[in-house]
Structures are given as structure tokens and as C-alpha cells.
Short mmCIF file of C-alpha atoms in Angstrom, two decimals:
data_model
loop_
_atom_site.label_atom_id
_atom_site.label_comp_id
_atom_site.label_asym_id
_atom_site.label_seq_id
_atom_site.Cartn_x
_atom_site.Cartn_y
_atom_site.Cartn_z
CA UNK E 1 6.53 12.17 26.26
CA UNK E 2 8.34 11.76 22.68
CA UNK E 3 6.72 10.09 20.40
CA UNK E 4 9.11 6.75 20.63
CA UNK E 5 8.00 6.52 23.88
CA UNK E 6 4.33 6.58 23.19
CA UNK E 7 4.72 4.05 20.62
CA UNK E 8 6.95 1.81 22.95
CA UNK E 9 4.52 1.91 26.01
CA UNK E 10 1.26 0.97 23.75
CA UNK E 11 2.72 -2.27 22.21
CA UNK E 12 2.71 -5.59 24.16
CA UNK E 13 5.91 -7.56 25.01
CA UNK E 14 5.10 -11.20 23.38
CA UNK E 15 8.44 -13.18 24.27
CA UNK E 16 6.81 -15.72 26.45
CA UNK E 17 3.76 -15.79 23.95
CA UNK E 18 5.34 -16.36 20.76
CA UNK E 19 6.93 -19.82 19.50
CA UNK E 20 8.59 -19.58 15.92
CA UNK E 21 7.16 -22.54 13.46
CA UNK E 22 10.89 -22.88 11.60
CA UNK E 23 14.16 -22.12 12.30
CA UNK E 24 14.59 -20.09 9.22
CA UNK E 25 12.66 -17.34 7.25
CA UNK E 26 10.06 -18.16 4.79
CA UNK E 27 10.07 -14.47 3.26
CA UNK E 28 12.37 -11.01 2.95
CA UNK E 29 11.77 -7.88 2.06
CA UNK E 30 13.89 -4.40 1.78
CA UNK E 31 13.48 -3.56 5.56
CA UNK E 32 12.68 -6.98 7.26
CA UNK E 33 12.80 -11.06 6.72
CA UNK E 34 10.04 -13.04 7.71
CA UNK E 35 9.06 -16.31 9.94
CA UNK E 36 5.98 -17.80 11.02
CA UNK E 37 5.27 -18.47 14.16
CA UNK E 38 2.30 -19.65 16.58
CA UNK E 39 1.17 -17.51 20.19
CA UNK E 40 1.31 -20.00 23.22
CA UNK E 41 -1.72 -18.60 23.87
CA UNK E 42 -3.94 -18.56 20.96
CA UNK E 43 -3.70 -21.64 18.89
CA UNK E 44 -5.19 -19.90 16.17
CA UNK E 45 -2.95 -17.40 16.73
CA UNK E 46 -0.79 -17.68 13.34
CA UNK E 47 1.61 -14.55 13.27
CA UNK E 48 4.70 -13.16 11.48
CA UNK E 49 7.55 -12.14 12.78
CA UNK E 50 9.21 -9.16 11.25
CA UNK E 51 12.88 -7.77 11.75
CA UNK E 52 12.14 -4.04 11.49
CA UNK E 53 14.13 -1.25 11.63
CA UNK E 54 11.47 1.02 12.52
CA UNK E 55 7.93 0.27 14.04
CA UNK E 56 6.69 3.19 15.71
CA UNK E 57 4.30 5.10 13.07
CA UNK E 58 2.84 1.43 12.77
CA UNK E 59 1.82 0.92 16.29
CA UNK E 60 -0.50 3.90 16.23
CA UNK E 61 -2.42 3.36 13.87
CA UNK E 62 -6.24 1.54 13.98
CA UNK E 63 -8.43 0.81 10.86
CA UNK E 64 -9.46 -2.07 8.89
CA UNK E 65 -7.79 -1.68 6.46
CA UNK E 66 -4.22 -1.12 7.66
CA UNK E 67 -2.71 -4.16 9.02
CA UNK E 68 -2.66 -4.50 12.90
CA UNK E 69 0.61 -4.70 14.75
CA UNK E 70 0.35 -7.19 18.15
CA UNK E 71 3.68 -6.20 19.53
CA UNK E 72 7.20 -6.75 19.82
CA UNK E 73 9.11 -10.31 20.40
CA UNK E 74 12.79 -11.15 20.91
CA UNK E 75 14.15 -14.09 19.88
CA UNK E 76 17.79 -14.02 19.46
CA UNK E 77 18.12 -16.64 17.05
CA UNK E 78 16.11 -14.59 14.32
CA UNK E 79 18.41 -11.42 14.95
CA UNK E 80 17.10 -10.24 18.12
CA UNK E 81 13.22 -7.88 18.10
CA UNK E 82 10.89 -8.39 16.20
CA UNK E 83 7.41 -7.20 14.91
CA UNK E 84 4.61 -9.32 16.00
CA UNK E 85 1.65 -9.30 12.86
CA UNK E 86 -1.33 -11.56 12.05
CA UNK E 87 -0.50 -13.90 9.21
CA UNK E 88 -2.71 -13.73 6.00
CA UNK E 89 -2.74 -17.04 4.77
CA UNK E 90 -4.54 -15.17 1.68
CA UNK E 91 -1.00 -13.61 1.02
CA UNK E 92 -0.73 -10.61 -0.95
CA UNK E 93 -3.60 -8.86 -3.18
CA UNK E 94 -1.43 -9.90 -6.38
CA UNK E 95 -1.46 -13.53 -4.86
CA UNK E 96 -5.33 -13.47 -4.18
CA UNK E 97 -6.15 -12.52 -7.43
CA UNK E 98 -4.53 -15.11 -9.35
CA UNK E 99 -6.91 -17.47 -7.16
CA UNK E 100 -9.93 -15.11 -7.15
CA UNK E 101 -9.42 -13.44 -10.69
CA UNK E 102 -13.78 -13.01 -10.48
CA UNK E 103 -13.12 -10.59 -7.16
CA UNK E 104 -14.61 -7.42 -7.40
CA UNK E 105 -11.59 -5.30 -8.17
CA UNK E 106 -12.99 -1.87 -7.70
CA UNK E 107 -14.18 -2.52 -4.47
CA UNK E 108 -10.68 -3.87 -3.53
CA UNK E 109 -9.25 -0.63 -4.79
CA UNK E 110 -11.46 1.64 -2.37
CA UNK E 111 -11.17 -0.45 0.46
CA UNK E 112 -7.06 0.60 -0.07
CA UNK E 113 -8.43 3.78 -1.12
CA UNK E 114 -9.78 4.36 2.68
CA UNK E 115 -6.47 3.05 4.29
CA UNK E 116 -4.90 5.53 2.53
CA UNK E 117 -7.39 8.34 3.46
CA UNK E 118 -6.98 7.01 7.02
CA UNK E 119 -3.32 7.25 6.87
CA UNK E 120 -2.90 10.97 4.96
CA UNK E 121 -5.61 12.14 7.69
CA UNK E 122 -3.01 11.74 10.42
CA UNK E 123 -0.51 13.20 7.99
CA UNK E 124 1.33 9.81 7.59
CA UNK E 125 2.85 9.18 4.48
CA UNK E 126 3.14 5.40 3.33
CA UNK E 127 6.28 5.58 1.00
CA UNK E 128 5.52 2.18 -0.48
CA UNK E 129 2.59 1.45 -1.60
CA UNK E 130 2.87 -1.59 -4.01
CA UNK E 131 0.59 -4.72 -4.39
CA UNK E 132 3.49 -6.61 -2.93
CA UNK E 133 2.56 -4.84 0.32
CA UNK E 134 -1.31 -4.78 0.38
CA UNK E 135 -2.59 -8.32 2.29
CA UNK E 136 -6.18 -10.14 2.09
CA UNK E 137 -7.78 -10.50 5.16
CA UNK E 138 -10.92 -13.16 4.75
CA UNK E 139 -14.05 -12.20 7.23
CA UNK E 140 -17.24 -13.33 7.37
CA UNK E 141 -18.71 -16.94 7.16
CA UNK E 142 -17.63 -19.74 4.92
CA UNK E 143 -21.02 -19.07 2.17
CA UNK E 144 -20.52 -15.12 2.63
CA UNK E 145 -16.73 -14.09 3.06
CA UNK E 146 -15.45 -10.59 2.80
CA UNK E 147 -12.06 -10.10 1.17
CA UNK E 148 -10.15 -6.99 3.32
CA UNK E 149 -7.22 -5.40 1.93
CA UNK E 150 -4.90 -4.28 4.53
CA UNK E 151 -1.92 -1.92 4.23
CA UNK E 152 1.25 -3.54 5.77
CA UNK E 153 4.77 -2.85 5.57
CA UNK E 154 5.64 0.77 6.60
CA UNK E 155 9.46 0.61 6.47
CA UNK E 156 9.13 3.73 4.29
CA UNK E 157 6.51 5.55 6.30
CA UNK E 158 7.13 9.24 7.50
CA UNK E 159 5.39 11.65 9.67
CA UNK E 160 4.81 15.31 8.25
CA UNK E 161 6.90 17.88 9.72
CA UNK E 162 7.72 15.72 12.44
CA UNK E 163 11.43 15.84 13.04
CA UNK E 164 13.19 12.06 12.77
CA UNK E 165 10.13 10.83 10.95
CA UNK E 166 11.43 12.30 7.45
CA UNK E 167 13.33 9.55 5.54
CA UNK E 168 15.12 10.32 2.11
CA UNK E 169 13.90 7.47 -0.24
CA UNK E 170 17.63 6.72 -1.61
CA UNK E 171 18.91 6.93 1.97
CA UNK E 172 17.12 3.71 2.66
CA UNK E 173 17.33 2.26 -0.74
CA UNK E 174 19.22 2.06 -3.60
CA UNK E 175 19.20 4.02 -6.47
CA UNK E 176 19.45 0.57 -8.56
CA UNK E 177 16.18 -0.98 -6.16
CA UNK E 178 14.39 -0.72 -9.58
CA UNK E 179 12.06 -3.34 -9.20
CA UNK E 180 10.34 -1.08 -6.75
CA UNK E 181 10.99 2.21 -8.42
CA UNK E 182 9.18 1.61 -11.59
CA UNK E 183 6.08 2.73 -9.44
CA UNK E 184 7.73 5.61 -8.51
CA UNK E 185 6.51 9.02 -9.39
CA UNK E 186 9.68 10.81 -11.33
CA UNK E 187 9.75 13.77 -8.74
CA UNK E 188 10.98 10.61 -6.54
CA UNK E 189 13.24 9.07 -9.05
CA UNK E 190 14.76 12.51 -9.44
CA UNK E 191 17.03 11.91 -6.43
CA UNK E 192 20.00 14.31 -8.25
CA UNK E 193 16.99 17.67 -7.66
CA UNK E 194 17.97 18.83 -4.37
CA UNK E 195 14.42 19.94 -4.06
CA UNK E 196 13.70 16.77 -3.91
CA UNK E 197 14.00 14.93 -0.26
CA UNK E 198 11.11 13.50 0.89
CA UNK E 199 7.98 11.32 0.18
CA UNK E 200 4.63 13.08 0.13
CA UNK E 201 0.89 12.60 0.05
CA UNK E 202 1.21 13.38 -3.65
CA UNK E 203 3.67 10.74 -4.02
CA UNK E 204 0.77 7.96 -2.32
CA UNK E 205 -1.53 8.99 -4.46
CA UNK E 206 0.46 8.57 -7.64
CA UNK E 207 1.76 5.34 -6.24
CA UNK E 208 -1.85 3.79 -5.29
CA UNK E 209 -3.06 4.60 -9.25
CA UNK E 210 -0.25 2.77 -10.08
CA UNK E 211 -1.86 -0.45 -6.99
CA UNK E 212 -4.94 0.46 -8.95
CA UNK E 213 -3.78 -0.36 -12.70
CA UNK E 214 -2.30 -3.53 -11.48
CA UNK E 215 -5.35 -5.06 -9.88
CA UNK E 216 -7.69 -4.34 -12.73
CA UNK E 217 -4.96 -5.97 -15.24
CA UNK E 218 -2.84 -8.27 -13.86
CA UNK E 219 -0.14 -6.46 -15.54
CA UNK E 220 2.74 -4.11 -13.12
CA UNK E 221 3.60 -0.66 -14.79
CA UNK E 222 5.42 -0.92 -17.99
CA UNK E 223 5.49 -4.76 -17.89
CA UNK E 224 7.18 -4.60 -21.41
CA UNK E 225 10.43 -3.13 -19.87
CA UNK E 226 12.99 -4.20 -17.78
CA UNK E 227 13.29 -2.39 -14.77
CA UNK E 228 16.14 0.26 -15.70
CA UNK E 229 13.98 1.22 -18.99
CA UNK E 230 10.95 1.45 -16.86
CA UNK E 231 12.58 3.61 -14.49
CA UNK E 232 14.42 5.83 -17.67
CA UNK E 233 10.99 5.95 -19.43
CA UNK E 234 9.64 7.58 -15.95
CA UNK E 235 12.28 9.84 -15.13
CA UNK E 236 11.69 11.07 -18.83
CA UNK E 237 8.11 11.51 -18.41
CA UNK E 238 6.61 9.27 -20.48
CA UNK E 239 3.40 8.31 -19.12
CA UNK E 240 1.54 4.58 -19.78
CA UNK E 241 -0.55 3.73 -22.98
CA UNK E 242 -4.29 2.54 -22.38
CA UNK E 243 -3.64 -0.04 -25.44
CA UNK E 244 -1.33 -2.03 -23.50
CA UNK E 245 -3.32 -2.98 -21.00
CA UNK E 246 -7.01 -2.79 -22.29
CA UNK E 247 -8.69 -5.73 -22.91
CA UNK E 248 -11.66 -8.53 -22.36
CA UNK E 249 -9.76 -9.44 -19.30
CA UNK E 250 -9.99 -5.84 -17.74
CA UNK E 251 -13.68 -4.49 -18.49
CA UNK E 252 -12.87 -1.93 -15.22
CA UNK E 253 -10.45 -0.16 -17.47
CA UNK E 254 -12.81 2.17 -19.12
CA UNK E 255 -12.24 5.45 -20.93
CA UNK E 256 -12.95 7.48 -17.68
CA UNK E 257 -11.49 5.00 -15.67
CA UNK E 258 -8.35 5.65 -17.42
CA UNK E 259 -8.71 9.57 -17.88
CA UNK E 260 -10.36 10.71 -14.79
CA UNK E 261 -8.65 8.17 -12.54
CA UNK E 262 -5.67 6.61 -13.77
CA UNK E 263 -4.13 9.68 -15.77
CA UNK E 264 -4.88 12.51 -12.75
CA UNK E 265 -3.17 10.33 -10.56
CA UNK E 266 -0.10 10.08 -12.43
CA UNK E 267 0.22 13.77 -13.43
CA UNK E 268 4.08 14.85 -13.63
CA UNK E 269 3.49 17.56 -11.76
CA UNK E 270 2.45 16.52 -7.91
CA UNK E 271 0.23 19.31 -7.07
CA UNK E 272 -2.10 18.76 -10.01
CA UNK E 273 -2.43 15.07 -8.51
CA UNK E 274 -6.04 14.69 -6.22
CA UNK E 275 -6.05 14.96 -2.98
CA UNK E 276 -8.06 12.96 -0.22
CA UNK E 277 -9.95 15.47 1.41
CA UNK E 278 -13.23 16.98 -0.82
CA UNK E 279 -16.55 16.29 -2.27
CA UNK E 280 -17.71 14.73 -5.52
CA UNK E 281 -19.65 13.49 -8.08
CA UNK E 282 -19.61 10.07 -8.86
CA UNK E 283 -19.19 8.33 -11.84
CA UNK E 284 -20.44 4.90 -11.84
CA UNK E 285 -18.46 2.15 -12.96
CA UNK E 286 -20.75 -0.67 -14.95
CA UNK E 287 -20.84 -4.42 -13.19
CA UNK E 288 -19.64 -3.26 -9.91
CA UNK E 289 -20.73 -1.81 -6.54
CA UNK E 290 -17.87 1.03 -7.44
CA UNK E 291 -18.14 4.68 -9.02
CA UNK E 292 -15.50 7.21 -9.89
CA UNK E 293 -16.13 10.44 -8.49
CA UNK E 294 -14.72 13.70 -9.70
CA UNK E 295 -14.96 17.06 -8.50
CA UNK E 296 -17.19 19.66 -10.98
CA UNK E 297 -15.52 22.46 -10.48
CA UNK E 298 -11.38 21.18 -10.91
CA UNK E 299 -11.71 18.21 -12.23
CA UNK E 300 -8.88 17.25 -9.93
CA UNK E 301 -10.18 15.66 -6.49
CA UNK E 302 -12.03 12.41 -6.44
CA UNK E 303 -13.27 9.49 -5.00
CA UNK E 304 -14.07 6.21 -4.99
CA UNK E 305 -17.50 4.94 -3.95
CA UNK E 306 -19.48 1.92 -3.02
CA UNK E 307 -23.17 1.18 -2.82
CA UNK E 308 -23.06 0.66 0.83
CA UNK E 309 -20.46 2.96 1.77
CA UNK E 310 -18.61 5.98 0.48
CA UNK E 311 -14.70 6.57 0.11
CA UNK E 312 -12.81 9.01 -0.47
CA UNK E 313 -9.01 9.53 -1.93
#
């Protein structure tokens, strides 16, 4: 059976179980607009419905910390099927923060950390990682909640070596979608190197330092550019300046945070970048239940670890 058809069968057909809150979007993105809506069934069954172009690598995957899809719902009135999601009234991990600055950042960052290990053990790529499209899921009780970052939005995804599950980043957006791109790593940007056709593990992990920087600061890559000169200064290799964004409101962003993390991630050259897949050392990370780990004989792999449980990127 192909792979469509796996994905197909496994998702549930909500048209009878969905009821859309307002008769136009609330939210938009590059591959889908947004409503809220309300299951028949559930009345605390708050969902979002999502115009997608492409769904399957979604609806196989299972982990806390990737988003769960519910399944599929037409409506013609919204542009036919859509996407069935939970709604996190949280919003995004940017969004959470601004309310929750005292969160415990690192521990945000590996929770993402082991979505992405989750994903890049099935050999699925992301494509977009971004704080834009990392959600807040609130568990526990009302005296003891636990914040849960969740992957969503996997308009970009691709499948390793499997054919029709390869996308070409500027086939599916613009070269001028620089808002986005300034996260980029510049064998991306580089869409003129015919070498260059497809997003890779590599490319995650250079992405998710980039996730990483923003949560401990506040502040997106090269905040003092526009988009265009952040996107030039990329493409050029120039790499970020610790000055910019140390401070008293970042105490995460130490010296090894920046060098052994930060800096390894972002290496021009994707194979020097770590990987998600070895052992470590760990390097703990003062006033938190995080430590950096990095691997004693390279230098290059490395993880991300918490007091109760371990990560790894």
C-alpha cells in the first residue's frame, strides 16, 4: 500500500463532528489559513482547522512533543479539506514567553530538542522549524502545570529518499519569503548551487539553534537587520555576535552555551553540524534542570539534558 494510502486510512473523517466558531479565519500562514472551531462531540473539544496542501508525513507521527493531528474535515465554505488539530490557547512558544518570561527556557529547548530527535529518527525532515511554529501545550493541575512544546506545522516536511516526499525549498516559497529565511542555513539560501535541492537533518539542526537563541533572548536572528540584509549577511557567511544578545535578561547565554551549542550548530559547513544520534558528556547549565552535553572525542555531537530525563539532539 503507498504511503498516501496509509496515511489516508489512519486519519478520522470529522465532517459531522466539527462546527466552525466564525465564518472567517483568525490566522494564515505560508501553506494554510486558520479557523477555530468546536467537535459536536467534545465540548472541550477546541480545534483548528487547517487548509493544507499536504498532511500525510503529519498523520504518522506520535510523541509529545509533536503536535497531534485528529483528522480531516470538509467544509466547503473554508475552501473545501481541512486539517483537524487541538487548539493551544497558550499560542506559540514566542507568545508564551512574553507571558511566562520566568519559564525555564532550557528545558523548553530540550523538550523541542526530543521532537526533533523523534522526527530525524524516522528520517523526517521538518523544513521549518521557527518559534512561530513550536505551540505550548499546558498539562498538569492548576498549582503544578507543565508547559509542552509541540512541533506543528509540517508544510515543509520531507521524507529521506522517499520519492514525492522531497520538496525544493524555493519551489514552495519564494526566494523574497525573507522573513522566514533569515533562519535559514546559507547552503539553503544558496538556491542558484545546483547541489543544492533539498532540506536535510543538518539543515534542522542549524535551524533549531537558531529556535534556541530566540527563546533564551527574546531577540530573532539578526534583529538589527531588515530581512534582505539578514538574509545577504547569511548567504555571505557572517555568523551572529554573542554581544548582541548577551545580557542580565539572558543568564542561559553563557560562554559554552554560545560556543559548544549555539556556534556548532550554525557551522557553514553542514556536516561539521551535530547530529542526533551519540553519547555525551554533559555540561551543566547553572539555575536550571538543563546541561549541555558534548562529545569528548569530536567535540561535534551533543545533547541536551534534564535532571529527570535525558535528551538527545
Amino acid at each position: 500500500m503507498s504511503l498516501l494510502g496509509n496515511a489516508t486510512t489512519s486519519l478520522r473523517i470529522l465532517d459531522d463532528e466539527i462546527q466552525i466558531s466564525d465564518a472567517h479565519y483568525f490566522a494564515s500562514g505560508g501553506f494554510a489559513n486558520i479557523w477555530r472551531g468546536t467537535t459536536l462531540t467534545d465540548t472541550n473539544g477546541n480545534v483548528k482547522i487547517r487548509l493544507r496542501r499536504e498532511f500525510i508525513i503529519w498523520s504518522d507521527l506520535s510523541h509529545e512533543n509533536i503536535l497531534p493531528i485528529y483528522g480531516t474535515f470538509t467544509h466547503e465554505p473554508i475552501g473545501g479539506t481541512g486539517v483537524v488539530l487541538p487548539f493551544r490557547p497558550l499560542g506559540t512558544i514566542s507568545t508564551f514567553l512574553e507571558t511566562y518570561p520566568t519559564a525555564d527556557k532550557l528545558a523548553l529547548i530540550y523538550e523541542i530538542a526530543e521532537g526533533i530527535r523523534y522526527l530525524h529518527s524516522k528520517d523526517i525532515v521538518h523544513g521549518d522549524l521557527t518559534v512561530g511554529n513550536i505551540l505550548i501545550h499546558q498539562k498538569g493541575t492548576e498549582h503544578n502545570p507543565q508547559y509542552i512544546p509541540q512541533l506543528t506545522d509540517f508544510g515543509r516536511s520531507r521524507i529521506i529518499d522517499k520519492k514525492g516526499f522531497t520538496t525544493n525549498i524555493f519551489t514552495a516559497y519564494s526566494r523574497r519569503d525573507y522573513t522566514l529565511s533569515r533562519s535559514f542555513p546559507p547552503e539553503v539560501l544558496h538556491a542558484d548551487n545546483p547541489q543544492i535541492k533539498l532540506l536535510t537533518k543538518e539543515s534542522d539542526v542549524y535551524t533549531f539553534a537558531m529556535v534556541a537563541l530566540e527563546i533564551v533572548t527574546g531577540k530573532q536572528p539578526f534583529y538589527k537587520r531588515t530581512d534582505s540584509q539578514a538574509v545577504f549577511l547569511v548567504m555571505s557567511g557572517t555568523t551572529l555576535s554573542k554581544n548582541d544578545y548577551a545580557g542580565p535578561e539572558a543568564p542561559q547565554l553563557t560562554e559554552r552555551f554560545w560556543n559548544l551549542f549555539l556556534m556548532k550548530c550554525w557551522s557553514t559547513s553542514p556536516e561539521g553540524r551535530p547530529s542526533i544520534e551519540k553519547k555525551y558528556f554533559t555540561i551543566p547549565m547553572p539555575d536550571s534542570h538543563a546541561a549541555l552535553a558534548i562529545s569528548l572525542d569530536t567535540g561535534r555531537w551533543l545533547a541536551l539534558e534534564n535532571r529527570r530525563r535525558t535528551y538527545t539532539i
